Each structure stands twice: as C-alpha cells, then as structure tokens.
Amino acid sequence: MRILIVEDDAEAGAAMARGLREAGSDVVHAPDGVEGLKVAEAGGFDVLVVDRMMPNMDGLTMVETLRRHGDQTPVLFLSALGEIEDRVTGLRAGGDDYLVKPYAFAELIARVEALSRRRETGAVATTLRVGDLEMDLIGRVVRRDGKEIDLQPREFQLLEFLMRHAGQSVTRTMLLEKVWEYHFDPQTNVIDVHISRLRSKIDKGFDRAMLQTVRGAGYRLEA
Amino acid sequence: MGLPATFRTNTFRLTLLILALFATAGAAFLGYVYFMTAGEISRLADMSITKEVATLDAIYQKGGAEAVRGAMIERTSIDQPFLYLLLDPSGRRIWGTIPDVPVGQSDERNIVWTHFKVAEARPDGSHETRPARGERQRLAGGEIMFVGADIGDTAAYVNKIVRAIWGGGVLVVLLGLGGGILISRNVSRSIGGLNAVIGAVKGGDMRARVALTGAGDEFEELGSGLNDMLDRLEHSIGSLRHAGDAIAHDLRSPLTRLRTRLEVAMLEVEAGKSDPQAALVQALEDADGVLRTFTAVLSISRLQAAGSAPDQVAFDPGQLAADVAELYEPVCEDQGLEFSSEIAGGLGVKANREFLSQALANLLDNAIKYTPAGGAVMLRVRKRSSGEVEFSVTDTGPGVPEDQRERVVQRFVRLENSRNRPGAGLGLPLVAAVAEAHGGRLELDEGPGKVGAMGPGLRVALVLPRVG
C-alpha cells in the first residue's frame, strides 16, 4: 500500500511514517499543503493522510484542490479540531474519514486500511462473500456454509461493515461511528458485547472462528 | 494639539455648527429689523426732502429764482428742518443756509443725492459736526437748488439700533459659545466616565463598571448596557478561565499517576522483576484514560463556556432513545440486568443529537456500572404534565444518598462506594452540562424501590423544555 502523509509536525509525521512502514506500507512524507499537493498530484497513492492545520496551505484547501482536479484518492483527515462541525467541514471538503488528534496508532492503521479497500469495492455488489460466509444485501439474508443465520437489523449492519472490511482490523470507534453513527466514547464495553453476540451467531457450531479480536485495536473478520 | 479637550469634542463642534446656523438666521432677522427701522427712517427723511424740492420747484415754475429765494427765507424762519442753498446758473450763491453745495456743480445730472456734514454752533459756542443728507436739483433756468436735512438725530437713532443689533449678535454668539462649552463639558464628563471604564477594561480590569446616577437618560442607558455587556464578558471569561484551570488541574493527577507508574515499571524492569511489555501495555491504558478524561473535560468546558449546544435541530426523540436503548440492551443482559424501555412517541425536542445521545449513553453507562447483577435498568422517554420532555434512567443499584445528589453532578466527584470502579466521575457532569446547554436540567431522585436486597436505586432525569 502506498501512503502519502501530509503533516507539518516533523516528529509526528516521521513517527507515523515509521509506524505505517512497520505495518508494511510504502510511505511518503510531505511537510506542508503545497508540497503535499504537488506530490499527491503526481499520483500513485492508495491513501492520503492529511493534517488539517498546516502552514502555506491547509489540509482542507489542499484536498479541495485535489478533488477539483478530479483526483479521487481516499483521504483521511487528521485534526486536533474534533467538534462535529469540524468533521462535517472536513468531509464536505472531500475527506473520506476523519481522525481526531490525539489518536491511537492502531486506530490510524485500521482507518487507512479501511480506506485503501474502499476503491476496490466500488462496484455495486448485491452479495458479499467472505470464506463460507455469504450476505445477500437485497434479500437481507446471511448464510454460513449454506446455513441461514438469523440477525437483528443492527447485527446485519455490523456484519456488513465487517465483511466489507474483511481481513482488515476495524476498531471499536470505527464501528461506533460507521454502524451506530455515534462520535463519542462509551465507558462500558458496548461494542464488545454486540460483537460477542454477533460472534456467537456466526461462529457457534463451526469449528473455525471467523470474527477475531485484534489485541489493542479491535476486531477482524477472517475468511 | 493646542486646543483644550472641550473644544475638540464632537459636541462642541456640533454646538459651533448650530451657533453658525443660529447666527446666520439671527443676522437675517436683524438685517430685516434694520431695514424696517433705520432704513425706514432714512427713507422718510429722503421723502420729506424730495417733497420740499418738489414744492420749491413748483414755486420756481410760477415765480422763478426770486420766488424760490423768498420761499426759502420764509420757510427757514418758520423753523423748517431743511437746509437750503440756491445758486444762479453761473454758480454764484443767491441765498442759502449752507456755504456750498456738497456735490460738485459740474455734475450734469439733474438730480443728485448726497451725504454731507454740517457744522452747527452749540449754545456754548463750540461747533458740532452733524450728518446731513440732501438733494441737488438743476432748475429749468439753469439755477442750482439744494435742499438738505440735518439727519443727526435720525442717524443717532439708527446708530442706536445698529448698536443694539450688534450687541444682540455678540450676545447670541457669546451665549452660544458658553452654552456649547457647558453642554460639551457635560457630555464629555458622561462620555469620559464611559471611556474611563473602557480604558480600565482594556487595561485588564474586568471589574470596572460605569457608575450609574439613576438619571435615566441615554448616557445612563448606554452605561447600563455597557455594564451588562461587561457582566456577560466577565462571566464568559471566568468560565473559560475556570475551564482552563480545571483541565490543568484535572489532568495533573492522572498524568502524575501515569508518570509514577512508568517510573516504577522502569525500576522493576531494570531489577528484572517486571515484564517490559506488560509495563508498556499498562502505560498505554493509562494514557488512554488520560485522553478520555481530557476529552470529557473539554466537552463539558466547551458546553459550559458556550452556554448553548451547537447545531440544535427539532426532532422526535423517540428514535434517538430507541437507538441508544438498542445499543445498551445487550450490555444489560450481559451484566445480568433486566432492561426495559418505555418510549412515548410524537414528542418534540430541539437539541443537538450527538450530545443528547451521549447524555443518554452516559446515564445508561452509569446505571449499568452501579447496578449489581440481578437488578433492573429502565429507560423512559415521556412528556411531563408541564409539557417538558423527560428522559429518565432508573436503576435498582445502591442509589445516591439525598445529601450527596448535588455533589455527584460536580466534576470528578466519586462516591466512596464507587472508588473501585472505572471512570473519572465525568459522566453525570457531562449530562448536566448537556441539559443546561439545551435550557433543561438534570434531576436525581430515589429509585422505585428495592429488588431483593438491592436498592433503593437511582432515578436520573434529563428534562428538556418543550418545543414550540
């Protein structure tokens, strides 16, 4: 995976680059929006990680310019501005996801992975398939190994998100944001409970568990 | 600049402008008065002279120069106020009461008016020069006749009027200037008070206020408005400062804890008594705790400082509550708690969805955290008889003693029996801040009763005002 990091804080940028390289990605680091725009326009990136507040050209302007020029590379905004309206502004400017500083590195990696996959699933699928797990999006039926699994509407959404990001780590925050559309951090382990319910439905009675817990990050659905 | 402060005030300039207008109007008025009095007197004198000239001319028509001479002598003797002079065509004096014609004889015009002076003997023998005015007429036979009149008395009268007019004018200007200065001083003093307060506030004294005299005038109104504005500003700045202090204070203890733990872990790892990875995991968890605290404190502070939640929209809270219930129901069941919800439909609130969801989530988090297994948690949304919308979460936990209920809404207050549970004591304070930011309130009550040995439970209600 080829990632461009546009971040003016040299140390933070370097740490991020190191972490992402550790995770197996090819990383380029640009120190500001102007440079970032130049590098991004050269193309070839799977995901752009863009800080919002930077000298010379801020992240919003940079992404707006990119989008105006027809570049559709997925963008993850990083920002210390975490209010709802900041998020909305970021997404309106053409961002695909929004991560508020300070963040856990596992969260960053999970979101970058999720974004990189976005492109490949661009075609409108009516059926999702992960291993022997099959989801009929129109009939809203889920089967594993041909056996129908009865899911509540929210469990269906949860599984759909996990299947669309099969093989990738997804964090509790991502699930809370994408499935429930909440942007706060509950004190109790609500997501864990929902996951364990879903797990008992899709994994019970099968000798191999598909829904796995990723230590320190979240969960991953494996084929 | 050289001018005293008073003269540079806008009020003084305004006074000057009004004074100029007033002076112009006054000048026009006085001019009219002059025209109607002094001017009229001069005209009357002229008319009598013209009449006398006409009379003498008529006499000349009948009897020639000799008759005119006689008439002049006769008229002089009956104390006519006129001055006479008659010259023959060659310019020789025939008769007259003045030595010479005050206008040149060579002037070919028929009738010429002129001002001149006559010397008059006073009773004490001295001479007095008095203004006079006269008309020279060339008679048909070439003789020159001059009739004048001593207008000394009239002139004195006119002078008096002119002096009165000037005096009046000067008085108007002086009174205007004086009044202007007085008014300007007064206004300057009032504005000076306001400026002094503004200066003090600029200088950092947020406590400075305009002294109100109770006069009820516009300056009083301005001052009172300024005071109100300063009160609000002081309150806002106070809240922000308080928020800043609180964040600094609130983060100090968890950060200190984190630091201590890292230090101890390092010592233990060095001594070979501890696993470095475990220490790092613990440090990460601590850091996450600090960040959670920071986020919660920041949310509370922002809500409190803003005074009102952003992005409020009107909607039916039923679906929102049902969503939160759906999120928490499995958690309750997981913890061995019975969960139920009673959500009335067709209600309306105006709120920020995100904050309201978070508030309900916090209430359920709390209820789940403090209710032992076997208990029950209930979420209810209903309309009160007052029309307000109430979101309540009831549990069968130990409850909060009545005298502690106000305390638990304050930040970082954790009751003794909850010390061993996770959390920073920011759940309820955030709910309270959300309630207040929507013009509502948070109510804590005793729960419905005991379940077995548990209870009496807690009933927390977030009450929002009715919409529309």
XYZ file of C-alpha atoms in Angstrom:
691
model
C 0.000 0.000 0.000
C 1.332 3.443 -0.957
C 0.534 6.202 1.510
C 1.196 9.938 1.436
C 1.394 11.652 4.800
C 0.969 15.420 4.737
C 1.860 16.644 8.212
C 3.783 19.766 9.270
C 4.843 18.378 12.648
C 8.072 16.681 11.530
C 8.311 14.393 14.531
C 4.690 13.300 14.397
C 4.989 12.778 10.642
C 8.141 10.705 10.993
C 6.643 8.559 13.763
C 3.553 7.983 11.671
C 5.637 7.067 8.639
C 7.716 4.656 10.701
C 4.623 3.001 12.103
C 2.979 2.648 8.701
C 6.178 1.248 7.160
C 6.285 -1.195 10.047
C 2.787 -2.223 9.013
C 4.108 -2.908 5.519
C 3.257 0.237 3.600
C 5.289 2.410 1.279
C 5.190 5.898 2.823
C 5.993 9.383 1.508
C 6.003 12.329 3.888
C 5.264 15.914 2.768
C 5.834 18.769 5.229
C 3.035 21.103 4.129
C -0.007 21.500 1.912
C 1.796 22.974 -1.071
C 4.339 20.170 -1.166
C 1.614 17.648 -0.362
C -0.489 18.822 -3.288
C 2.476 18.546 -5.636
C 3.350 15.028 -4.519
C -0.286 13.902 -4.461
C -0.917 15.197 -7.986
C 1.968 13.103 -9.215
C -0.369 10.236 -8.285
C 0.131 6.607 -7.395
C -1.094 6.708 -3.799
C -3.691 4.439 -2.268
C -4.469 6.706 0.676
C -3.638 10.290 1.677
C -3.316 11.109 5.362
C -3.689 14.882 5.643
C -3.316 17.122 8.664
C -5.879 19.942 8.658
C -3.845 22.789 10.056
C -0.590 23.389 8.227
C 1.462 26.375 7.096
C 1.407 27.588 3.465
C -1.685 25.609 2.521
C -4.042 23.987 4.991
C -5.302 20.455 4.512
C -8.839 21.480 3.599
C -7.670 23.669 0.723
C -5.244 21.029 -0.427
C -7.915 18.322 -0.605
C -10.447 20.665 -2.187
C -7.925 21.482 -4.888
C -7.165 17.808 -5.470
C -10.843 16.959 -5.776
C -11.411 19.859 -8.153
C -8.696 18.430 -10.334
C -10.542 15.115 -10.377
C -8.294 13.170 -8.017
C -10.389 10.635 -6.082
C -7.685 9.099 -3.883
C -9.214 8.379 -0.444
C -8.283 10.998 2.149
C -8.077 10.588 5.894
C -8.070 13.913 7.692
C -6.092 14.239 10.900
C -7.024 17.109 13.116
C -6.946 18.495 16.600
C -10.323 20.013 15.754
C -12.801 17.380 16.784
C -16.132 19.128 17.005
C -18.963 17.781 14.898
C -18.921 20.815 12.654
C -15.173 20.401 12.062
C -15.809 16.839 10.985
C -18.602 17.957 8.678
C -16.363 20.622 7.105
C -13.637 18.068 6.587
C -15.928 15.557 4.913
C -17.533 18.259 2.762
C -14.106 19.352 1.537
C -13.664 15.889 0.099
C -12.271 13.913 3.028
C -13.372 10.284 3.325
C -12.676 9.825 7.012
C -11.756 11.967 9.964
C -9.487 11.141 12.857
C -9.177 13.455 15.842
C -5.785 14.017 17.453
C -4.513 12.568 19.663
C -5.303 9.126 18.320
C -4.167 5.582 18.898
C -1.829 4.339 16.185
C -3.878 1.177 15.789
C -6.832 3.410 15.003
C -4.866 5.193 12.264
C -3.711 1.959 10.664
C -7.203 0.449 10.782
C -8.734 3.526 9.153
C -6.049 3.757 6.481
C -6.576 0.071 5.642
C -10.320 0.547 5.509
C -9.912 3.490 3.122
C -7.481 1.701 0.826
C -10.013 -1.100 0.369
C -12.803 1.352 -0.444
C -11.734 1.704 -4.073
C -11.784 -1.969 -4.875
C -15.343 -2.398 -3.655
C -16.509 0.485 -5.764
C -18.723 -1.732 -7.928
C -22.263 -2.185 -6.636
C -22.317 -5.661 -5.164
C -25.518 -7.415 -4.216
C -23.765 -10.232 -2.431
C -20.830 -10.125 -0.063
C -18.775 -13.215 0.453
C -16.036 -13.938 2.965
C -14.939 -17.519 3.077
C -18.030 -19.624 3.610
C -19.941 -16.609 4.935
C -22.361 -15.097 2.452
C -24.505 -11.989 2.748
C -27.362 -11.247 0.360
C -27.728 -7.492 0.561
C -31.056 -7.408 -1.261
C -32.800 -10.332 0.391
C -31.064 -9.388 3.637
C -30.173 -12.988 4.311
C -26.912 -14.253 5.818
C -25.697 -17.811 5.394
C -22.620 -19.589 6.588
C -21.829 -22.791 4.897
C -25.349 -22.722 3.458
C -26.920 -22.475 6.899
C -29.095 -19.396 7.380
C -28.170 -17.132 10.297
C -30.866 -15.022 11.892
C -29.613 -11.480 12.579
C -31.183 -8.368 14.088
C -31.079 -5.303 11.761
C -28.174 -3.740 13.644
C -26.269 -7.031 13.731
C -26.769 -7.221 9.979
C -25.250 -3.733 9.544
C -22.394 -4.649 11.863
C -21.613 -7.805 9.920
C -21.929 -5.969 6.610
C -19.305 -3.462 7.702
C -17.002 -6.242 8.916
C -17.449 -8.173 5.668
C -16.739 -5.119 3.554
C -13.511 -4.753 5.505
C -12.735 -8.464 5.751
C -9.140 -9.176 6.560
C -8.647 -5.690 7.979
C -8.659 -4.557 11.559
C -11.599 -2.376 12.492
C -11.664 -0.528 15.773
C -14.478 -0.112 18.258
C -14.573 3.604 17.466
C -14.915 2.870 13.753
C -17.811 0.517 14.416
C -19.483 3.031 16.707
C -19.061 5.725 14.067
C -19.991 3.754 10.960
C -22.649 1.417 12.281
C -24.274 3.481 15.041
C -23.150 6.913 13.861
C -22.055 7.954 17.324
C -18.928 10.024 17.789
C -18.406 9.553 21.473
C -16.639 7.041 23.613
C -18.912 4.979 25.869
C -17.430 3.960 29.176
C -18.795 0.459 29.110
C -17.720 -2.120 26.575
C -20.863 -1.790 24.451
C -19.203 -2.696 21.180
C -17.585 -5.774 22.684
C -20.981 -7.023 23.787
C -22.502 -6.531 20.337
C -19.529 -8.225 18.723
C -19.686 -11.166 21.062
C -23.385 -11.584 20.241
C -22.640 -11.464 16.558
C -19.770 -13.870 17.025
C -21.942 -16.352 18.817
C -24.339 -16.238 15.863
C -21.854 -16.630 13.040
C -19.197 -18.772 14.694
C -21.182 -21.011 17.035
C -21.360 -24.554 15.738
C -18.490 -24.046 13.310
C -15.046 -25.332 14.075
C -13.311 -22.182 12.896
C -13.965 -18.704 14.381
C -14.096 -16.034 11.671
C -14.583 -12.998 13.910
C -11.339 -12.387 15.711
C -10.256 -9.967 18.347
C -7.178 -7.906 17.484
C -5.356 -7.066 20.643
C -5.047 -3.347 21.206
C -7.004 -2.474 18.064
C -10.394 -4.086 17.637
C -11.695 -6.874 15.501
C -11.076 -8.581 12.223
C -13.245 -10.837 10.091
C -11.109 -13.546 8.519
C -12.099 -15.869 5.739
C -2.805 69.736 19.897
C -3.189 73.192 21.261
C -6.929 73.167 21.742
C -8.306 72.336 25.155
C -10.072 68.983 25.261
C -13.508 70.554 25.411
C -13.023 72.327 22.090
C -12.091 69.121 20.372
C -15.245 67.292 21.393
C -17.825 66.414 18.851
C -20.486 68.090 20.958
C -18.582 71.361 20.864
C -18.225 71.118 17.119
C -21.925 70.461 16.877
C -22.587 73.465 19.081
C -20.444 75.607 16.808
C -22.362 74.410 13.796
C -25.692 75.168 15.412
C -24.319 78.511 16.542
C -23.303 79.325 12.966
C -26.760 78.422 11.733
C -28.325 80.429 14.501
C -26.061 83.412 13.813
C -26.964 83.328 10.121
C -30.654 83.211 10.925
C -30.129 85.973 13.519
C -28.226 88.127 11.008
C -31.041 87.761 8.513
C -33.573 88.653 11.158
C -31.584 91.620 12.429
C -30.980 92.758 8.870
C -34.697 92.751 8.335
C -35.196 94.712 11.545
C -32.543 97.195 10.392
C -34.199 97.565 7.037
C -37.586 98.114 8.630
C -36.399 100.660 11.263
C -33.230 102.560 10.476
C -33.748 102.135 6.739
C -37.311 103.346 7.011
C -36.238 106.431 8.958
C -33.721 107.335 6.226
C -36.333 106.792 3.581
C -38.803 109.037 5.413
C -36.169 111.780 5.614
C -35.458 111.394 1.902
C -39.128 111.568 1.117
C -39.586 114.832 3.008
C -36.598 116.305 1.188
C -37.972 115.209 -2.173
C -41.317 116.739 -1.267
C -39.670 120.028 -0.279
C -37.712 120.024 -3.524
C -40.928 119.470 -5.429
C -42.664 122.290 -3.544
C -39.797 124.697 -4.244
C -39.690 123.575 -7.860
C -43.366 124.378 -8.160
C -42.708 127.818 -6.681
C -39.900 128.275 -9.231
C -42.214 127.391 -12.062
C -44.509 130.186 -11.009
C -42.111 132.873 -9.848
C -38.595 131.938 -10.794
C -35.485 132.055 -8.689
C -36.536 135.116 -6.784
C -39.692 133.410 -5.584
C -37.652 130.409 -4.509
C -35.341 132.627 -2.556
C -38.309 134.192 -0.804
C -39.826 130.853 -0.083
C -36.543 129.617 1.320
C -36.203 132.607 3.607
C -39.770 132.281 4.687
C -39.516 128.551 5.315
C -36.312 128.931 7.242
C -37.940 131.434 9.522
C -40.810 129.093 10.375
C -38.354 126.584 11.687
C -38.409 124.101 8.905
C -35.725 121.434 9.456
C -34.296 121.915 5.991
C -31.041 123.371 4.832
C -31.223 125.460 1.654
C -28.898 126.798 -0.989
C -29.718 128.450 -4.255
C -27.103 129.246 -6.897
C -27.531 131.142 -10.115
C -26.675 129.428 -13.394
C -23.161 130.703 -13.186
C -22.714 129.136 -9.784
C -22.957 132.263 -7.702
C -24.732 131.980 -4.477
C -28.102 133.622 -4.395
C -29.206 132.568 -0.979
C -28.738 129.684 1.443
C -28.198 128.427 4.903
C -25.162 126.408 3.980
C -21.991 127.757 2.429
C -21.678 125.436 -0.506
C -23.321 122.673 -2.422
C -21.863 119.443 -1.097
C -21.873 117.915 -4.584
C -19.897 119.229 -7.464
C -21.745 121.805 -9.527
C -20.263 120.492 -12.689
C -22.251 117.283 -12.300
C -24.579 117.433 -15.277
C -27.176 115.135 -13.812
C -30.442 116.752 -12.945
C -30.884 115.323 -9.534
C -28.044 114.189 -7.280
C -28.304 112.835 -3.766
C -25.521 113.199 -1.289
C -24.457 112.752 2.286
C -22.579 115.565 3.884
C -21.716 117.178 7.163
C -22.897 120.425 8.561
C -21.299 122.350 11.336
C -23.743 123.553 13.890
C -22.981 126.043 16.610
C -23.723 124.817 20.063
C -25.072 127.100 22.700
C -21.655 127.174 24.327
C -20.116 128.480 21.099
C -18.360 125.333 20.015
C -19.181 123.686 16.709
C -20.638 120.311 16.245
C -20.472 118.391 13.029
C -23.662 116.598 12.261
C -24.506 114.291 9.434
C -26.801 115.621 6.805
C -28.305 114.443 3.559
C -29.557 116.398 0.657
C -30.735 116.611 -2.940
C -29.394 118.927 -5.578
C -31.637 119.861 -8.409
C -30.861 121.804 -11.526
C -33.751 124.127 -12.156
C -35.250 124.866 -15.536
C -33.382 128.193 -15.815
C -30.055 126.639 -15.004
C -30.029 127.641 -11.374
C -28.959 125.068 -8.882
C -31.128 124.392 -5.881
C -30.031 122.302 -2.973
C -32.291 121.101 -0.205
C -30.799 119.121 2.654
C -31.767 117.988 6.065
C -29.878 117.528 9.249
C -30.245 113.822 9.897
C -28.140 113.875 13.031
C -30.994 112.773 15.268
C -32.090 110.090 12.832
C -28.516 108.884 12.470
C -28.122 108.731 16.216
C -31.330 106.749 16.354
C -30.163 104.425 13.579
C -26.805 104.085 15.331
C -28.560 103.024 18.486
C -30.464 100.395 16.567
C -27.299 99.193 14.847
C -25.509 99.028 18.189
C -28.410 97.101 19.635
C -28.256 94.734 16.700
C -24.503 94.226 17.090
C -24.903 93.829 20.809
C -27.583 91.255 20.273
C -25.393 89.434 17.790
C -22.407 89.369 20.106
C -24.637 88.215 22.949
C -26.010 85.393 20.791
C -22.509 84.266 19.871
C -21.238 84.507 23.440
C -24.254 82.693 24.860
C -23.960 80.047 22.130
C -20.256 79.520 22.771
C -20.759 79.450 26.522
C -23.700 77.088 26.246
C -21.753 74.933 23.819
C -18.805 74.691 26.162
C -21.121 73.906 29.048
C -23.011 71.204 27.149
C -19.772 69.789 25.758
C -18.315 69.624 29.247
C -21.373 67.806 30.464
C -21.406 65.339 27.602
C -17.626 64.961 27.870
C -17.972 64.151 31.526
C -20.584 61.444 30.791
C -18.561 60.016 27.923
C -15.404 60.408 29.967
C -16.941 58.071 32.546
C -17.639 55.510 29.836
C -14.164 55.961 28.363
C -12.563 55.541 31.749
C -14.363 52.219 32.161
C -13.408 51.082 28.654
C -9.807 52.096 29.336
C -9.795 50.194 32.612
C -11.212 47.075 30.950
C -8.671 47.364 28.135
C -6.043 47.622 30.823
C -7.214 44.292 32.198
C -9.592 45.338 34.950
C -12.672 43.287 34.098
C -14.323 44.548 37.260
C -14.613 48.175 36.108
C -18.215 49.330 35.738
C -19.880 52.604 34.776
C -21.203 54.453 37.828
C -24.932 54.887 37.278
C -26.587 58.011 38.674
C -30.162 56.996 38.040
C -30.733 59.943 35.720
C -32.487 57.661 33.253
C -31.051 59.487 30.240
C -29.426 57.996 27.189
C -25.978 58.008 28.799
C -27.412 56.103 31.699
C -28.858 53.630 29.226
C -25.543 53.340 27.396
C -23.676 52.862 30.660
C -26.133 50.266 31.865
C -25.842 48.418 28.550
C -22.068 48.540 28.779
C -22.241 47.198 32.327
C -24.482 44.316 31.251
C -22.127 43.501 28.392
C -19.154 43.545 30.747
C -21.013 41.294 33.173
C -21.566 38.742 30.419
C -17.979 39.011 29.216
C -16.649 38.648 32.721
C -18.821 35.597 33.207
C -17.660 34.046 29.917
C -14.018 34.793 30.594
C -14.469 33.462 34.098
C -15.969 30.222 32.787
C -13.197 29.821 30.244
C -10.504 30.530 32.783
C -12.186 28.168 35.176
C -12.352 25.547 32.425
C -8.671 26.003 31.680
C -7.743 25.767 35.336
C -9.974 22.747 35.752
C -8.469 20.953 32.761
C -4.969 21.658 34.017
C -5.901 20.533 37.486
C -7.911 17.537 36.361
C -5.202 16.207 34.109
C -2.450 16.667 36.630
C -3.441 13.747 38.807
C -3.895 11.134 36.060
C -0.684 12.321 34.391
C 1.152 12.107 37.676
C -0.228 8.620 38.141
C 0.935 7.660 34.650
C 4.384 9.060 35.289
C 4.750 7.317 38.610
C 3.662 4.033 37.121
C 6.149 4.368 34.264
C 8.918 5.188 36.701
C 8.104 2.275 38.946
C 7.814 -0.026 35.911
C 11.241 1.113 34.701
C 12.778 0.368 38.108
C 11.084 -3.009 38.191
C 12.152 -3.858 34.645
C 15.726 -2.847 35.480
C 15.612 -5.058 38.521
C 14.303 -7.829 36.309
C 11.125 -8.052 38.351
C 8.752 -6.977 35.671
C 7.948 -7.656 32.050
C 8.643 -4.576 29.839
C 5.741 -5.375 27.563
C 3.267 -5.502 30.457
C 4.564 -2.146 31.650
C 4.078 -0.646 28.188
C 0.558 -2.038 27.925
C -0.258 -0.589 31.330
C 1.218 2.786 30.283
C -0.862 2.766 27.089
C -4.002 2.071 29.069
C -3.166 4.881 31.461
C -2.564 7.252 28.544
C -5.918 6.273 27.073
C -7.513 7.043 30.416
C -5.915 10.480 30.448
C -7.147 11.137 26.914
C -10.664 10.043 27.812
C -10.633 12.358 30.803
C -9.288 15.165 28.667
C -11.993 14.675 26.035
C -14.754 14.604 28.636
C -13.455 17.674 30.499
C -13.069 19.535 27.226
C -16.634 18.683 26.157
C -18.043 19.821 29.492
C -15.990 23.012 29.499
C -16.912 23.872 25.939
C -20.586 23.316 26.582
C -20.458 25.387 29.732
C -18.493 28.189 28.141
C -20.688 28.310 25.029
C -23.817 28.392 27.174
C -25.780 26.676 24.435
C -25.246 23.479 22.476
C -24.349 23.946 18.783
C -26.362 22.562 15.853
C -29.667 22.161 17.642
C -32.441 20.777 15.484
C -36.037 19.885 16.227
C -36.848 16.172 16.099
C -38.789 13.363 17.754
C -36.537 11.967 20.487
C -38.206 8.546 20.349
C -35.981 7.080 17.638
C -32.852 8.524 19.239
C -33.761 6.948 22.590
C -34.658 3.652 20.902
C -31.240 3.614 19.204
C -29.430 4.185 22.469
C -31.595 1.520 24.124
C -30.745 -0.892 21.327
C -27.041 -0.201 21.911
C -27.258 -0.846 25.642
C -29.813 -3.610 25.943
C -27.320 -6.420 25.214
C -24.870 -4.870 27.671
C -27.519 -5.029 30.398
C -28.328 -8.604 29.599
C -24.643 -9.412 29.553
C -24.319 -7.994 33.049
C -27.339 -9.926 34.287
C -29.554 -6.879 34.414
C -33.127 -6.720 33.267
C -33.514 -3.948 30.743
C -36.762 -2.317 29.749
C -37.696 0.827 27.936
C -40.839 2.903 27.676
C -40.611 5.429 24.895
C -43.515 7.736 24.142
C -43.952 8.746 20.524
C -44.902 12.023 18.938
C -42.742 14.167 21.170
C -40.604 17.061 20.017
C -37.321 18.409 21.312
C -34.824 20.857 19.921
C -31.394 19.504 20.626
C -28.007 18.506 19.355
C -28.481 14.811 18.526
C -24.908 13.871 19.264
C -24.882 15.455 22.722
C -28.305 14.104 23.610
C -27.264 10.585 22.530
C -24.108 10.859 24.540
C -26.029 12.083 27.599
C -28.406 9.105 27.431
C -25.469 6.766 26.847
C -23.736 8.205 29.914
C -26.849 7.692 32.034
C -27.132 4.069 30.893
C -23.382 3.554 31.366
C -23.732 4.763 34.931
C -26.803 2.694 35.670
C -25.122 -0.448 34.315
C -21.918 0.288 36.167
C -23.547 0.727 39.568
C -26.340 -1.834 39.471
C -25.361 -5.290 40.715
C -26.375 -8.347 38.697
C -29.985 -9.320 39.185
C -31.127 -5.719 39.170
C -33.075 -3.802 36.601
C -32.436 -0.758 34.408
C -35.159 1.201 32.702
C -35.033 3.924 30.083
C -38.108 6.071 29.761
C -38.997 8.970 27.495
C -42.249 10.764 28.245
C -43.965 14.096 28.282
C -44.474 15.629 31.658
C -47.738 17.325 32.563
C -45.773 20.593 32.412
C -45.175 19.839 28.732
C -41.470 19.247 29.238
C -39.830 16.175 27.749
C -38.236 13.857 30.288
C -35.583 11.253 29.568
C -35.105 9.131 32.628
C -32.930 6.192 33.531
C -33.903 4.234 36.606
C -31.842 1.537 38.226
C -32.028 -0.643 41.306
C -28.483 -0.009 42.414
C -27.479 1.419 45.765
C -28.655 4.899 44.760
C -27.170 8.164 45.866
C -27.962 9.496 49.362
C -30.060 12.645 49.204
C -27.361 14.873 50.650
C -24.883 13.655 48.022
C -27.038 14.185 44.960
C -25.831 17.669 44.247
C -22.232 16.600 44.658
C -22.275 13.800 42.124
C -23.191 16.260 39.404
C -19.942 18.103 40.052
C -16.882 17.066 38.140
C -14.610 14.348 39.461
C -16.794 13.614 42.430
C -16.897 9.894 43.013
C -18.702 8.461 45.954
C -16.845 6.162 48.302
C -18.605 3.005 47.164
C -17.681 3.629 43.510
C -13.972 4.147 44.016
C -13.120 0.671 42.905
C -14.966 1.029 39.600
C -13.568 2.500 36.415
C -14.444 6.051 35.454
C -13.309 9.537 36.184
C -16.514 10.944 37.621
C -17.328 12.903 34.490
C -20.428 11.048 33.306
C -23.120 12.907 35.212
C -21.410 16.314 34.996
C -21.423 15.960 31.206
C -25.131 15.064 31.262
C -25.778 18.102 33.457
C -23.786 20.300 31.068
C -25.757 18.903 28.106
C -29.050 19.548 29.927
C -28.058 23.118 30.720
C -26.773 23.756 27.218
C -30.276 22.896 25.989
C -32.053 25.039 28.538
C -33.003 21.977 30.550
C -31.902 20.408 33.825
C -30.813 17.209 35.475
C -32.828 15.727 38.341
C -31.678 12.999 40.702
C -34.198 11.041 42.769
C -34.532 7.912 44.719
C -35.360 4.914 42.544
C -38.643 2.993 42.590
C -37.682 0.604 45.329
C -35.676 -2.412 46.192
C -35.181 -5.551 44.224
C -34.372 -8.159 46.814
C -31.633 -6.691 48.946
C -30.767 -4.063 46.366
C -31.947 -0.541 46.220
C -33.430 1.850 46.648
C -31.896 2.662 43.290
C -31.458 5.907 41.468
C -33.667 7.738 39.061
C -31.875 10.292 36.922
C -33.990 12.519 34.692
C -32.788 14.794 31.945
C -35.561 17.314 31.441
C -35.677 19.398 28.274
C -38.022 22.285 27.648
C -40.946 21.785 25.300
C -40.530 22.826 21.701
C -42.703 25.453 20.066
